[in-house]
Every structure is written in structure tokens, then in C-alpha cells.
CSV table of C-alpha atoms in Angstrom, one decimal:
chain,number,residue,atom,x,y,z
D,8,MET,CA,288.8,-47.5,51.2
D,9,ASP,CA,292.4,-47.1,52.0
D,10,SER,CA,294.4,-44.8,54.3
D,11,ARG,CA,294.6,-42.1,51.6
D,12,ASP,CA,290.8,-42.1,51.3
D,13,CYS,CA,290.6,-41.8,55.1
D,14,LEU,CA,292.9,-38.8,55.0
D,15,ILE,CA,290.9,-37.2,52.2
D,16,LEU,CA,287.7,-37.5,54.2
D,17,LYS,CA,289.3,-36.1,57.4
D,18,VAL,CA,290.8,-33.1,55.6
D,19,LEU,CA,287.6,-32.5,53.7
D,20,LYS,CA,285.7,-32.4,57.0
D,21,GLU,CA,288.1,-29.8,58.3
D,22,GLU,CA,288.3,-27.6,55.1
D,23,LYS,CA,284.7,-28.0,53.9
D,24,SER,CA,286.0,-27.3,50.4
D,25,ILE,CA,287.1,-29.6,47.6
D,26,THR,CA,289.5,-26.9,46.3
D,27,LYS,CA,291.1,-26.3,49.6
D,28,THR,CA,291.3,-30.1,50.3
D,29,ALA,CA,292.9,-30.7,47.0
D,30,LYS,CA,295.5,-28.0,47.5
D,31,ARG,CA,296.3,-29.2,51.1
D,32,LEU,CA,296.8,-32.8,50.0
D,33,TYR,CA,298.7,-31.8,46.8
D,34,ILE,CA,296.3,-33.6,44.4
D,35,SER,CA,294.2,-32.3,41.6
D,36,GLN,CA,290.5,-31.5,42.0
D,37,PRO,CA,289.5,-34.0,39.4
D,38,THR,CA,291.4,-36.7,41.2
D,39,LEU,CA,289.8,-35.8,44.5
D,40,THR,CA,286.4,-35.7,42.9
D,41,TYR,CA,287.0,-39.1,41.3
D,42,ARG,CA,288.0,-40.6,44.7
D,43,LEU,CA,285.0,-39.2,46.4
D,44,ASN,CA,282.7,-40.5,43.7
D,45,ARG,CA,284.3,-43.9,44.0
D,46,LEU,CA,283.7,-43.9,47.7
D,47,GLU,CA,280.0,-43.1,47.1
D,48,THR,CA,279.8,-45.9,44.6
D,49,ASP,CA,281.6,-48.4,46.9
D,50,PHE,CA,279.3,-47.6,49.8
D,51,ASN,CA,276.2,-47.1,47.6
D,52,ALA,CA,275.4,-43.9,49.5
D,53,LYS,CA,275.5,-40.2,49.0
D,54,LEU,CA,278.3,-38.9,51.3
D,55,LEU,CA,278.5,-35.3,50.3
D,56,VAL,CA,276.3,-32.4,49.4
D,57,ARG,CA,278.0,-29.9,47.2
D,58,HIS,CA,276.9,-26.3,47.2
D,59,ALA,CA,278.3,-22.9,46.2
D,60,GLY,CA,279.9,-22.4,49.7
D,61,GLY,CA,281.7,-25.7,49.7
D,62,VAL,CA,280.5,-29.1,50.9
D,63,TYR,CA,278.9,-30.7,53.8
D,64,PHE,CA,278.5,-34.4,54.8
D,65,THR,CA,275.3,-36.3,54.8
D,66,GLU,CA,274.5,-38.5,57.8
D,67,ALA,CA,276.2,-41.5,56.1
D,68,GLY,CA,279.1,-39.2,55.2
D,69,ASN,CA,279.6,-38.1,58.8
D,70,TYR,CA,279.5,-41.7,59.9
D,71,LEU,CA,282.2,-42.6,57.4
D,72,VAL,CA,284.3,-39.6,58.3
D,73,ASP,CA,284.2,-40.6,62.0
D,74,TYR,CA,285.2,-44.1,61.1
D,75,ALA,CA,288.0,-42.9,58.8
D,76,CYS,CA,289.4,-40.7,61.6
D,77,LYS,CA,289.3,-43.6,64.0
D,78,LEU,CA,291.2,-45.7,61.5
D,79,LEU,CA,293.8,-43.0,61.1
D,80,ASP,CA,294.2,-42.7,64.8
D,81,ASP,CA,294.5,-46.5,65.2
D,82,MET,CA,297.1,-46.6,62.4
D,83,GLU,CA,299.2,-44.0,64.2
D,84,GLU,CA,299.0,-46.0,67.4
D,85,VAL,CA,300.1,-49.1,65.6
D,86,LYS,CA,303.0,-47.3,64.0
D,87,ALA,CA,304.1,-45.9,67.4
D,88,ASN,CA,303.9,-49.3,69.0
D,89,ILE,CA,305.9,-50.9,66.2
D,90,GLN,CA,308.6,-48.2,66.7
D,91,LYS,CA,308.7,-49.0,70.4
D,92,ILE,CA,309.1,-52.7,69.7
D,93,ASN,CA,311.9,-52.0,67.2
D,94,GLN,CA,313.7,-49.8,69.8
D,95,CYS,CA,313.7,-52.4,72.5
D,96,VAL,CA,317.1,-53.8,73.3
D,97,GLU,CA,317.2,-57.5,73.6
D,98,GLY,CA,319.9,-59.9,74.6
D,99,THR,CA,322.2,-60.6,77.5
D,100,ILE,CA,324.8,-58.2,78.8
D,101,HIS,CA,328.1,-59.8,79.7
């Protein structure tokens, strides 16, 4: 699972629709479905239940979404800290 998969899960949780998620992330529905199926295979668990009104997450899916959101938040914090480090002025003023 990479950061793109984390983003997919987060947006899917918000949209509750594969179609809307694909549009929002500018990817095709088959690509999105493929990635979701791959995640289910990788974790050997059913993550989503698809129905006419959209999708909802199973218990395992909710756990994975929560973890994915935490990873995305942690990544943003790391990026912000790296930016702070890069903006620090070092050296001696004469």
C-alpha cells in the first residue's frame, strides 16, 4: 500500500462512491477498481461492500481507512518539518 492507495481510501470514505472517487482523483473507474481489488488481495480481506447506492467499508476496511488517514497525516507532518529544516538559516554572521 502506497500513499496513492491511502488517498484513494480516504476519498472513497468521504464520497462513498467509486464513480465520484474516480472523478475526484482523475483516474478511471477500472483503475480504481483494480487498485481496490489489489488491496483486498494484499490484505486477504474484504474491505468494501458494493451496492446500488455506492459502497461502504467492512470492519477491516474501516480499520484500514483509519490507518491510511493516519499515514497521510503523518506524511504531511513530515513534509512540514522537512520544510522547516530547509528554511532554517545556519552559519555565522560577521
